[in-house]
Amino acid sequence: MLLSKSFVPILKNNPSEAKIKSHQLMLRVGMIKQASAGIYSWLPLGFKIMKKIEEIVRQEQNKIGAQEILMPTIQSSEIWKESGRYEDYGEEMLRIKDRQNREMLYGPTNEEQVTEIFRSSLKSYKSLPQLLYHIQWKFRDEIRPRFGIMRGREFYMKDAYSFDVSDEEAFYSYNKFFLSYLRTFKRLALTAIPMAADTGPIGGNLSHEFIILAETGESKIFTDKRIFELNNHDIELEKNSLQQMRKKYEQYYSVTDEKFDKEEFEKVVSEENRLITKGIEVGHIFYFGDKYSKPMGASVDLPGGKKDFVKMGSYGIGVSRLVGAIIEAKFDDSDEIMKWPLSVAPYDISLIPMINKNDTSALDKAININKELIKHNIDALIDDTEENFSSKIKKMNLIGSPYQIIIGKKSDGDLLEFKEIGEATQNLSLNKIIEIIKKQKNSN
Ligand code: P5A
């Protein structure tokens, strides 16, 4: 892709309305454009990144046997009246009337909608477990939308729902999602720590937030540092090994604000292991048993002829929030260098030819390199503008492709001036560069 033809409206300076670095960068390189308070359009660069995140989230859901569906954004108030949440949800719910004066709403979450789908389709314990998910826009009329897409009013969420015959089976489903979240965030190059959390308007009494550390995060957290050393991604999807995994996490104190108990914290965590800091909630999982299935009558026939309400959980990932969260974790704002993990980078590599008016040989060379990269499925952004070298580098550092090739005096003959963004340059052949990138891609 040629930069001159791409829709990447770059601003020279940080926009004053943006208070945190992710919001600043997203506006600065034209990833998003505000439409109204807490509501954004996604422009090509930002959209490409979000779609790559979405695909990783999807793959990891599929790997645990969850099935993708798509529920609407607009829901009927009827099902929310059945569950009892229509009044409880309060001002955060955007309520709409259609032309027949029917009360509708823009879905802030989908527990009711999915329970309605389940109850009208499945009747036997033999169909269980069922794990269903969708990736869909949500709307919450947040009182204080802020930090760009981090706390938006309209945002993109992956929400999954589990249906089981017993508590024991439901905990197994919960643990599957727990593992899939650890794997998902790892592929996004994030260290997200599960923390016991409050359940708020979703309900139930078992819940974990997945939090990445960031000074600008809105969640206050209290943990035992040793939890960061756990690495449990390569285990079998089997009941016992998942239980073992949960136990390993549970041995370390790790909670959000609402669950914090000072006395207990100081009793179970030695002083040198205590960490009190802030983080960004990128995922949240809940177990709430029959909170929705009972009032909404979602039951199955059991072996002995009895019926019981299905046991349910729900599992959210903030897909749009993750774009900002990765920036918070990876953007070096003092040097103004963004390094996207290759798994979600908008482009794998930037080609930066030094172009003079009378000499287009560097650009020609970049275009030839790109032809070769395309053969290997490597996606390059070519800066074909005639700006000076330092402003080209500045721009590409903000866009954040993880690799760069600088085509100037030093990229002579077969050796190219190559670097991993933010690192020292090396002179390598194009074949070697392709090999490095492909190897990195395959490791994800
Ligand atoms: C779980 C799935 C739920 O809604 N119902 C379905 C449950 N959980 S949650 O914690 O309220 O939200 C899940 C994740 O969505 C992201 N998120 C947001 N992202 C951007 N702007 C917002 N206003 C916003 N609110 C929630 C978070 O990542 C959260 O973990």
Short mmCIF file of C-alpha atoms and ligand atoms in Angstrom, two decimals:
data_model
loop_
_atom_site.label_atom_id
_atom_site.label_comp_id
_atom_site.label_asym_id
_atom_site.label_seq_id
_atom_site.Cartn_x
_atom_site.Cartn_y
_atom_site.Cartn_z
CA MET A 1 0.00 0.00 0.00
CA LEU A 2 1.25 3.45 -0.89
CA LEU A 3 1.07 5.93 1.97
CA SER A 4 0.08 8.75 -0.41
CA LYS A 5 -3.04 6.79 -1.39
CA SER A 6 -3.95 5.47 2.04
CA PHE A 7 -6.52 7.16 4.25
CA VAL A 8 -4.26 7.87 7.20
CA PRO A 9 -4.87 11.49 8.19
CA ILE A 10 -1.87 12.23 10.41
CA LEU A 11 -1.82 15.22 12.75
CA LYS A 12 1.46 17.02 13.47
CA ASN A 13 0.76 17.43 17.18
CA ASN A 14 -1.15 15.70 19.89
CA PRO A 15 -4.80 16.78 20.01
CA SER A 16 -5.42 18.67 23.23
CA GLU A 17 -8.66 16.87 24.09
CA ALA A 18 -6.88 13.52 24.49
CA LYS A 19 -5.64 12.85 28.00
CA ILE A 20 -4.02 9.41 27.70
CA LYS A 21 -1.51 8.11 25.21
CA SER A 22 -3.77 5.63 23.46
CA HIS A 23 -6.38 8.28 22.75
CA GLN A 24 -3.67 10.70 21.61
CA LEU A 25 -2.08 8.21 19.23
CA MET A 26 -5.37 7.00 17.82
CA LEU A 27 -6.41 10.55 16.91
CA ARG A 28 -2.91 11.52 15.82
CA VAL A 29 -2.54 8.78 13.20
CA GLY A 30 -6.20 8.86 12.21
CA MET A 31 -7.26 5.48 13.53
CA ILE A 32 -10.61 6.81 14.72
CA LYS A 33 -12.76 9.89 14.32
CA GLN A 34 -15.20 10.99 16.97
CA ALA A 35 -18.81 11.08 15.77
CA SER A 36 -20.33 12.24 19.06
CA ALA A 37 -19.53 11.80 22.76
CA GLY A 38 -18.23 8.25 23.26
CA ILE A 39 -19.12 7.24 19.69
CA TYR A 40 -16.47 6.80 17.01
CA SER A 41 -15.98 5.97 13.35
CA TRP A 42 -13.14 3.56 12.73
CA LEU A 43 -10.82 4.64 9.92
CA PRO A 44 -8.72 2.17 7.87
CA LEU A 45 -5.70 1.91 10.16
CA GLY A 46 -7.70 1.48 13.37
CA PHE A 47 -10.27 -0.77 11.75
CA LYS A 48 -7.60 -3.10 10.37
CA ILE A 49 -6.09 -3.52 13.83
CA MET A 50 -9.46 -4.09 15.49
CA LYS A 51 -10.38 -6.73 12.88
CA LYS A 52 -7.12 -8.58 13.52
CA ILE A 53 -7.80 -8.56 17.26
CA GLU A 54 -11.31 -9.80 16.58
CA GLU A 55 -9.98 -12.70 14.51
CA ILE A 56 -7.61 -13.83 17.27
CA VAL A 57 -10.44 -13.62 19.80
CA ARG A 58 -12.64 -15.67 17.43
CA GLN A 59 -10.01 -18.36 16.86
CA GLU A 60 -9.50 -18.83 20.59
CA GLN A 61 -13.25 -19.08 21.20
CA ASN A 62 -13.55 -21.70 18.47
CA LYS A 63 -10.66 -23.67 19.98
CA ILE A 64 -12.61 -24.29 23.20
CA GLY A 65 -15.66 -25.42 21.23
CA ALA A 66 -17.68 -22.23 21.38
CA GLN A 67 -19.98 -21.63 18.39
CA GLU A 68 -20.34 -18.25 16.76
CA ILE A 69 -23.75 -16.66 16.27
CA LEU A 70 -24.85 -13.09 15.64
CA MET A 71 -27.57 -11.51 17.72
CA PRO A 72 -29.05 -8.09 16.88
CA THR A 73 -27.99 -4.81 18.43
CA ILE A 74 -31.63 -3.81 18.98
CA GLN A 75 -33.58 -5.90 21.50
CA SER A 76 -37.16 -6.00 22.70
CA SER A 77 -37.83 -4.76 26.22
CA GLU A 78 -40.06 -7.83 26.83
CA ILE A 79 -37.23 -10.23 27.59
CA TRP A 80 -35.59 -7.70 29.92
CA LYS A 81 -38.87 -7.36 31.79
CA GLU A 82 -38.93 -11.15 32.18
CA SER A 83 -35.46 -11.24 33.71
CA GLY A 84 -36.23 -8.26 35.91
CA ARG A 85 -33.35 -6.17 34.60
CA TYR A 86 -35.37 -3.67 32.57
CA GLU A 87 -35.81 -1.34 35.51
CA ASP A 88 -32.57 -2.27 37.29
CA TYR A 89 -30.32 -1.33 34.38
CA GLY A 90 -31.24 2.32 34.79
CA GLU A 91 -29.91 5.24 32.78
CA GLU A 92 -27.11 3.33 31.11
CA MET A 93 -29.61 1.60 28.87
CA LEU A 94 -30.50 3.40 25.66
CA ARG A 95 -34.26 2.99 25.34
CA ILE A 96 -35.98 3.43 21.99
CA LYS A 97 -39.60 3.31 20.78
CA ASP A 98 -40.47 1.95 17.35
CA ARG A 99 -43.33 3.31 15.18
CA GLN A 100 -45.82 0.97 16.89
CA ASN A 101 -44.76 2.50 20.17
CA ARG A 102 -43.09 -0.75 21.24
CA GLU A 103 -40.31 -0.38 23.78
CA MET A 104 -36.99 -1.45 22.32
CA LEU A 105 -33.43 -0.95 23.46
CA TYR A 106 -29.92 -0.92 22.09
CA GLY A 107 -28.31 -3.94 23.75
CA PRO A 108 -25.76 -3.20 26.49
CA THR A 109 -25.22 -6.99 26.82
CA ASN A 110 -27.08 -10.14 25.67
CA GLU A 111 -27.86 -12.49 28.58
CA GLU A 112 -31.61 -12.18 27.99
CA GLN A 113 -31.45 -12.46 24.22
CA VAL A 114 -29.33 -15.60 24.28
CA THR A 115 -31.46 -17.19 27.02
CA GLU A 116 -34.51 -16.57 24.85
CA ILE A 117 -32.78 -18.29 21.91
CA PHE A 118 -31.78 -21.23 24.09
CA ARG A 119 -35.17 -21.80 25.72
CA SER A 120 -37.04 -21.85 22.43
CA SER A 121 -34.64 -24.31 20.78
CA LEU A 122 -33.12 -26.82 23.18
CA LYS A 123 -34.97 -29.01 25.67
CA SER A 124 -32.74 -31.89 26.68
CA TYR A 125 -29.69 -32.24 28.90
CA LYS A 126 -28.21 -34.26 26.01
CA SER A 127 -27.61 -31.03 24.08
CA LEU A 128 -25.45 -29.64 26.87
CA PRO A 129 -23.00 -28.07 27.25
CA GLN A 130 -23.64 -25.24 24.82
CA LEU A 131 -21.12 -22.45 24.43
CA LEU A 132 -22.36 -19.65 22.18
CA TYR A 133 -20.69 -16.34 21.38
CA HIS A 134 -21.02 -13.34 19.15
CA ILE A 135 -18.95 -10.29 18.38
CA GLN A 136 -21.24 -7.32 18.18
CA TRP A 137 -21.58 -3.62 18.99
CA LYS A 138 -22.98 -2.67 22.37
CA PHE A 139 -24.30 0.60 23.68
CA ARG A 140 -24.08 1.84 27.27
CA ASP A 141 -24.97 5.40 27.98
CA GLU A 142 -21.97 5.82 30.25
CA ILE A 143 -22.22 8.88 32.45
CA ARG A 144 -18.59 9.76 31.75
CA PRO A 145 -17.41 8.39 28.41
CA ARG A 146 -13.70 9.12 28.27
CA PHE A 147 -10.28 8.18 27.00
CA GLY A 148 -11.59 7.67 23.47
CA ILE A 149 -12.61 4.12 22.73
CA MET A 150 -11.40 2.92 26.14
CA ARG A 151 -14.64 3.93 27.78
CA GLY A 152 -16.96 4.52 24.88
CA ARG A 153 -20.72 4.59 24.78
CA GLU A 154 -20.77 2.44 21.66
CA PHE A 155 -18.15 -0.31 21.77
CA TYR A 156 -17.35 -3.66 20.21
CA MET A 157 -17.52 -6.70 22.49
CA LYS A 158 -17.09 -10.42 22.20
CA ASP A 159 -19.68 -11.89 24.52
CA ALA A 160 -20.06 -15.58 25.12
CA TYR A 161 -22.64 -17.54 27.10
CA SER A 162 -22.48 -21.05 28.54
CA PHE A 163 -25.37 -23.41 29.31
CA ASP A 164 -24.82 -26.47 31.50
CA VAL A 165 -26.74 -29.12 33.36
CA SER A 166 -25.08 -28.70 36.78
CA ASP A 167 -22.86 -26.38 38.76
CA GLU A 168 -19.96 -28.76 38.31
CA GLU A 169 -20.29 -28.77 34.52
CA ALA A 170 -20.80 -25.01 34.54
CA PHE A 171 -17.51 -24.50 36.41
CA TYR A 172 -15.84 -26.61 33.73
CA SER A 173 -17.23 -24.25 31.08
CA TYR A 174 -16.09 -21.26 33.16
CA ASN A 175 -12.59 -22.70 33.30
CA LYS A 176 -12.51 -23.25 29.54
CA PHE A 177 -13.19 -19.56 29.01
CA PHE A 178 -10.65 -18.69 31.70
CA LEU A 179 -8.00 -20.60 29.71
CA SER A 180 -9.12 -19.20 26.36
CA TYR A 181 -8.73 -15.67 27.79
CA LEU A 182 -5.18 -16.36 28.96
CA ARG A 183 -4.37 -17.65 25.47
CA THR A 184 -6.09 -14.79 23.66
CA PHE A 185 -4.28 -12.06 25.58
CA LYS A 186 -0.96 -13.84 25.20
CA ARG A 187 -1.39 -13.84 21.40
CA LEU A 188 -2.00 -10.11 21.64
CA ALA A 189 1.37 -9.81 23.45
CA LEU A 190 -0.39 -8.70 26.66
CA THR A 191 0.02 -9.98 30.18
CA ALA A 192 -3.53 -10.00 31.47
CA ILE A 193 -3.98 -11.16 35.04
CA PRO A 194 -7.25 -12.68 36.28
CA MET A 195 -8.52 -10.93 39.39
CA ALA A 196 -11.48 -11.81 41.56
CA ALA A 197 -14.05 -9.11 40.87
CA ASP A 198 -17.47 -7.76 41.65
CA THR A 199 -20.35 -8.84 39.40
CA GLY A 200 -22.29 -5.56 39.18
CA PRO A 201 -25.39 -5.52 36.97
CA ILE A 202 -24.58 -8.89 35.34
CA GLY A 203 -25.00 -10.74 38.66
CA GLY A 204 -23.84 -14.00 40.22
CA ASN A 205 -21.16 -14.58 42.80
CA LEU A 206 -18.15 -15.87 40.86
CA SER A 207 -16.33 -13.50 38.58
CA HIS A 208 -12.87 -12.59 37.29
CA GLU A 209 -11.70 -9.49 35.53
CA PHE A 210 -8.69 -9.85 33.22
CA ILE A 211 -6.53 -6.85 33.74
CA ILE A 212 -3.37 -5.50 32.13
CA LEU A 213 -1.19 -3.17 34.15
CA ALA A 214 -1.28 0.47 33.09
CA GLU A 215 -1.01 3.69 35.05
CA THR A 216 -3.89 5.11 33.06
CA GLY A 217 -6.17 2.18 33.85
CA GLU A 218 -9.44 2.75 35.65
CA SER A 219 -9.30 -0.35 37.83
CA LYS A 220 -7.39 -0.35 41.08
CA ILE A 221 -5.82 -3.72 41.78
CA PHE A 222 -4.18 -5.52 44.68
CA THR A 223 -2.04 -8.54 43.85
CA ASP A 224 0.68 -10.86 44.84
CA LYS A 225 3.43 -10.19 42.27
CA ARG A 226 4.17 -13.87 41.86
CA ILE A 227 0.96 -14.30 39.88
CA PHE A 228 2.75 -12.64 36.93
CA GLU A 229 5.13 -15.57 36.69
CA LEU A 230 2.40 -18.13 36.01
CA ASN A 231 2.30 -19.50 32.52
CA ASN A 232 -0.48 -21.96 31.89
CA HIS A 233 -1.34 -21.68 28.27
CA ASP A 234 -0.35 -25.06 26.95
CA ILE A 235 -2.62 -27.32 28.95
CA GLU A 236 -5.27 -29.77 27.83
CA LEU A 237 -8.89 -28.71 27.70
CA GLU A 238 -9.74 -31.33 30.22
CA LYS A 239 -11.58 -30.96 33.53
CA ASN A 240 -8.75 -31.84 35.91
CA SER A 241 -6.00 -29.89 34.22
CA LEU A 242 -8.25 -26.83 34.06
CA GLN A 243 -9.01 -27.18 37.76
CA GLN A 244 -5.28 -27.40 38.48
CA MET A 245 -4.73 -24.25 36.44
CA ARG A 246 -7.40 -22.39 38.42
CA LYS A 247 -5.84 -23.55 41.68
CA LYS A 248 -2.47 -22.18 40.61
CA TYR A 249 -4.01 -18.76 40.07
CA GLU A 250 -6.09 -18.95 43.21
CA GLN A 251 -3.04 -19.49 45.41
CA TYR A 252 -2.08 -15.84 44.88
CA TYR A 253 -4.05 -12.91 46.22
CA SER A 254 -5.33 -10.93 43.26
CA VAL A 255 -8.42 -8.74 43.47
CA THR A 256 -9.95 -5.51 42.23
CA ASP A 257 -11.02 -2.60 44.36
CA GLU A 258 -14.45 -3.84 45.37
CA LYS A 259 -13.11 -7.17 46.64
CA PHE A 260 -10.17 -5.70 48.53
CA ASP A 261 -9.74 -6.61 52.17
CA LYS A 262 -6.72 -4.89 53.70
CA GLU A 263 -6.39 -7.23 56.62
CA GLU A 264 -6.42 -10.34 54.47
CA PHE A 265 -4.05 -8.84 51.91
CA GLU A 266 -1.48 -8.05 54.57
CA LYS A 267 -1.93 -11.44 56.17
CA VAL A 268 -1.49 -13.59 53.06
CA VAL A 269 0.97 -11.54 50.98
CA SER A 270 4.44 -10.77 52.29
CA GLU A 271 5.49 -7.15 52.02
CA GLU A 272 7.96 -7.67 49.17
CA ASN A 273 5.33 -9.44 47.06
CA ARG A 274 2.59 -6.84 47.45
CA LEU A 275 1.63 -4.86 44.37
CA ILE A 276 -0.98 -2.13 44.48
CA THR A 277 -1.43 -0.47 41.14
CA LYS A 278 -3.83 0.32 38.32
CA GLY A 279 -4.90 -1.60 35.28
CA ILE A 280 -7.19 -1.80 32.29
CA GLU A 281 -10.00 -4.35 32.30
CA VAL A 282 -9.86 -6.11 28.94
CA GLY A 283 -12.10 -9.04 29.81
CA HIS A 284 -14.63 -10.07 32.43
CA ILE A 285 -16.17 -13.48 33.09
CA PHE A 286 -19.16 -14.35 35.27
CA TYR A 287 -20.91 -17.37 36.70
CA PHE A 288 -24.50 -16.71 37.72
CA GLY A 289 -26.22 -20.13 37.75
CA ASP A 290 -29.95 -19.75 37.12
CA LYS A 291 -30.21 -15.97 37.53
CA TYR A 292 -31.65 -15.65 33.99
CA SER A 293 -32.75 -19.20 33.19
CA LYS A 294 -35.13 -19.34 36.16
CA PRO A 295 -37.19 -16.18 35.63
CA MET A 296 -37.11 -16.75 31.87
CA GLY A 297 -37.99 -20.46 32.09
CA ALA A 298 -34.96 -21.91 30.31
CA SER A 299 -34.93 -25.51 31.48
CA VAL A 300 -33.93 -28.93 30.17
CA ASP A 301 -35.26 -32.45 30.74
CA LEU A 302 -32.98 -34.49 32.99
CA PRO A 303 -32.39 -38.28 32.77
CA GLY A 304 -34.85 -39.29 35.52
CA GLY A 305 -37.76 -37.37 33.98
CA LYS A 306 -37.22 -34.23 36.05
CA LYS A 307 -36.57 -30.77 34.68
CA ASP A 308 -34.07 -28.20 35.83
CA PHE A 309 -33.10 -24.67 34.92
CA VAL A 310 -29.83 -24.50 33.00
CA LYS A 311 -26.77 -23.11 34.75
CA MET A 312 -25.31 -20.17 32.92
CA GLY A 313 -22.24 -17.98 32.74
CA SER A 314 -21.23 -15.09 30.50
CA TYR A 315 -17.83 -14.03 29.26
CA GLY A 316 -16.87 -10.67 27.76
CA ILE A 317 -13.84 -9.28 25.96
CA GLY A 318 -13.63 -5.59 25.08
CA VAL A 319 -12.50 -5.95 21.46
CA SER A 320 -12.50 -2.21 20.67
CA ARG A 321 -11.01 -1.38 24.09
CA LEU A 322 -8.16 -3.78 23.35
CA VAL A 323 -6.91 -1.52 20.55
CA GLY A 324 -6.35 1.21 23.13
CA ALA A 325 -5.08 -1.21 25.76
CA ILE A 326 -2.35 -2.50 23.43
CA ILE A 327 -1.28 1.08 22.75
CA GLU A 328 -1.16 1.82 26.49
CA ALA A 329 1.08 -1.24 26.92
CA LYS A 330 3.32 -0.78 23.87
CA PHE A 331 3.58 2.92 22.99
CA ASP A 332 6.74 4.66 24.09
CA ASP A 333 5.39 8.20 24.17
CA SER A 334 8.66 9.87 25.12
CA ASP A 335 10.35 8.66 21.91
CA GLU A 336 7.02 8.56 20.07
CA ILE A 337 7.49 4.97 18.92
CA MET A 338 4.59 2.56 18.64
CA LYS A 339 5.39 -1.08 18.15
CA TRP A 340 2.34 -3.16 17.28
CA PRO A 341 2.65 -6.86 18.00
CA LEU A 342 3.00 -8.51 14.59
CA SER A 343 -0.20 -10.48 15.28
CA VAL A 344 -2.33 -7.33 15.02
CA ALA A 345 -0.08 -4.78 13.28
CA PRO A 346 -1.82 -2.73 10.58
CA TYR A 347 1.17 -3.44 8.31
CA ASP A 348 3.92 -5.98 8.89
CA ILE A 349 6.64 -3.67 7.61
CA SER A 350 7.20 -0.08 6.51
CA LEU A 351 9.32 0.60 3.43
CA ILE A 352 10.92 4.02 3.66
CA PRO A 353 12.59 5.08 0.42
CA MET A 354 14.52 8.35 0.42
CA ILE A 355 13.12 10.08 -2.63
CA ASN A 356 14.55 13.08 -4.48
CA LYS A 357 12.63 14.93 -7.09
CA ASN A 358 14.92 13.80 -9.91
CA ASP A 359 15.67 10.36 -8.72
CA THR A 360 12.94 7.80 -8.14
CA SER A 361 15.28 4.81 -8.01
CA ALA A 362 14.70 4.32 -4.25
CA LEU A 363 10.94 4.28 -4.76
CA ASP A 364 11.32 1.84 -7.67
CA LYS A 365 13.38 -0.36 -5.45
CA ALA A 366 10.73 -0.20 -2.70
CA ILE A 367 8.06 -1.19 -5.19
CA ASN A 368 10.13 -4.18 -6.32
CA ILE A 369 10.75 -5.23 -2.73
CA ASN A 370 7.01 -4.99 -2.11
CA LYS A 371 6.31 -7.33 -5.06
CA GLU A 372 8.52 -9.93 -3.43
CA LEU A 373 6.92 -9.38 0.01
CA ILE A 374 3.43 -9.84 -1.44
CA LYS A 375 4.45 -13.29 -2.69
CA HIS A 376 5.14 -14.20 0.93
CA ASN A 377 1.95 -12.65 2.29
CA ILE A 378 3.85 -9.86 3.97
CA ASP A 379 1.86 -6.64 4.07
CA ALA A 380 3.95 -3.49 3.55
CA LEU A 381 3.24 0.22 3.75
CA ILE A 382 5.43 2.25 1.37
CA ASP A 383 6.10 5.86 2.18
CA ASP A 384 6.12 7.26 -1.35
CA THR A 385 5.84 10.89 -0.22
CA GLU A 386 8.60 13.41 -0.83
CA GLU A 387 8.91 14.52 2.76
CA ASN A 388 12.31 14.70 4.37
CA PHE A 389 13.79 11.61 5.91
CA SER A 390 13.31 12.50 9.56
CA SER A 391 9.64 13.32 9.18
CA LYS A 392 9.13 10.08 7.29
CA ILE A 393 10.70 8.13 10.13
CA LYS A 394 8.62 10.03 12.71
CA LYS A 395 5.43 9.19 10.89
CA MET A 396 6.29 5.53 10.44
CA ASN A 397 7.27 5.31 14.12
CA LEU A 398 3.79 6.51 15.03
CA ILE A 399 2.04 4.14 12.61
CA GLY A 400 4.03 1.38 14.27
CA SER A 401 4.64 -1.45 11.77
CA PRO A 402 6.98 -3.69 13.76
CA TYR A 403 9.65 -3.72 11.03
CA GLN A 404 11.17 -1.10 8.73
CA ILE A 405 13.40 -1.13 5.65
CA ILE A 406 15.11 2.15 4.92
CA ILE A 407 16.00 2.45 1.26
CA GLY A 408 18.72 5.03 0.94
CA LYS A 409 22.45 5.18 0.70
CA LYS A 410 23.01 2.30 3.08
CA SER A 411 20.60 -0.09 1.34
CA ASP A 412 23.07 -0.78 -1.43
CA GLY A 413 23.24 -3.83 -3.65
CA ASP A 414 21.60 -6.87 -2.11
CA LEU A 415 21.87 -5.78 1.50
CA LEU A 416 19.05 -3.68 2.91
CA GLU A 417 18.98 -1.43 5.94
CA PHE A 418 16.48 -3.26 8.11
CA LYS A 419 15.33 -2.80 11.65
CA GLU A 420 12.84 -3.92 14.18
CA ILE A 421 11.18 -0.69 15.20
CA GLY A 422 12.96 0.99 18.09
CA GLU A 423 16.04 -1.28 17.71
CA ALA A 424 19.37 -0.85 15.94
CA THR A 425 19.58 -1.29 12.16
CA GLN A 426 21.11 -4.35 10.50
CA ASN A 427 22.15 -4.90 6.90
CA LEU A 428 20.35 -7.98 5.65
CA SER A 429 19.31 -9.55 2.37
CA LEU A 430 15.64 -9.45 1.46
CA ASN A 431 15.48 -13.25 1.78
CA LYS A 432 16.76 -13.08 5.33
CA ILE A 433 14.25 -10.33 6.20
CA ILE A 434 11.40 -12.40 4.78
CA GLU A 435 12.59 -15.38 6.79
CA ILE A 436 12.63 -13.35 10.03
CA ILE A 437 9.12 -12.01 9.53
CA LYS A 438 7.65 -15.34 8.47
CA LYS A 439 9.18 -17.07 11.46
CA GLN A 440 7.71 -14.47 13.79
CA LYS A 441 4.30 -14.77 12.10
CA ASN A 442 4.28 -18.54 12.45
CA SER A 443 5.04 -18.36 16.15
CA ASN A 444 1.66 -16.80 16.74
C1 P5A B 1 -19.96 -10.56 29.92
C2 P5A B 1 -20.33 -10.76 28.50
C3 P5A B 1 -20.51 -8.15 30.41
O1 P5A B 1 -21.15 -7.34 29.79
N1 P5A B 1 -22.13 -9.79 29.65
C4 P5A B 1 -21.76 -10.38 28.39
C5 P5A B 1 -20.96 -9.61 30.47
N2 P5A B 1 -19.37 -7.86 31.04
S1 P5A B 1 -18.72 -6.41 31.15
O2 P5A B 1 -17.64 -6.52 32.09
O3 P5A B 1 -19.69 -5.43 31.48
O4 P5A B 1 -18.13 -6.06 29.76
C6 P5A B 1 -17.20 -6.94 29.12
C7 P5A B 1 -16.01 -6.19 28.62
O5 P5A B 1 -16.40 -5.16 27.71
C8 P5A B 1 -15.51 -4.06 27.80
N3 P5A B 1 -16.27 -2.82 28.08
C9 P5A B 1 -16.10 -1.65 27.44
N4 P5A B 1 -15.26 -1.30 26.44
C10 P5A B 1 -15.31 -0.02 26.00
N5 P5A B 1 -16.16 0.91 26.49
C11 P5A B 1 -17.03 0.59 27.48
N6 P5A B 1 -17.88 1.51 27.95
C12 P5A B 1 -17.02 -0.74 28.00
N7 P5A B 1 -17.72 -1.39 28.97
C13 P5A B 1 -17.26 -2.66 29.00
C14 P5A B 1 -14.54 -4.36 28.92
O6 P5A B 1 -13.32 -4.85 28.36
C15 P5A B 1 -15.24 -5.45 29.70
O7 P5A B 1 -14.34 -6.31 30.36
#
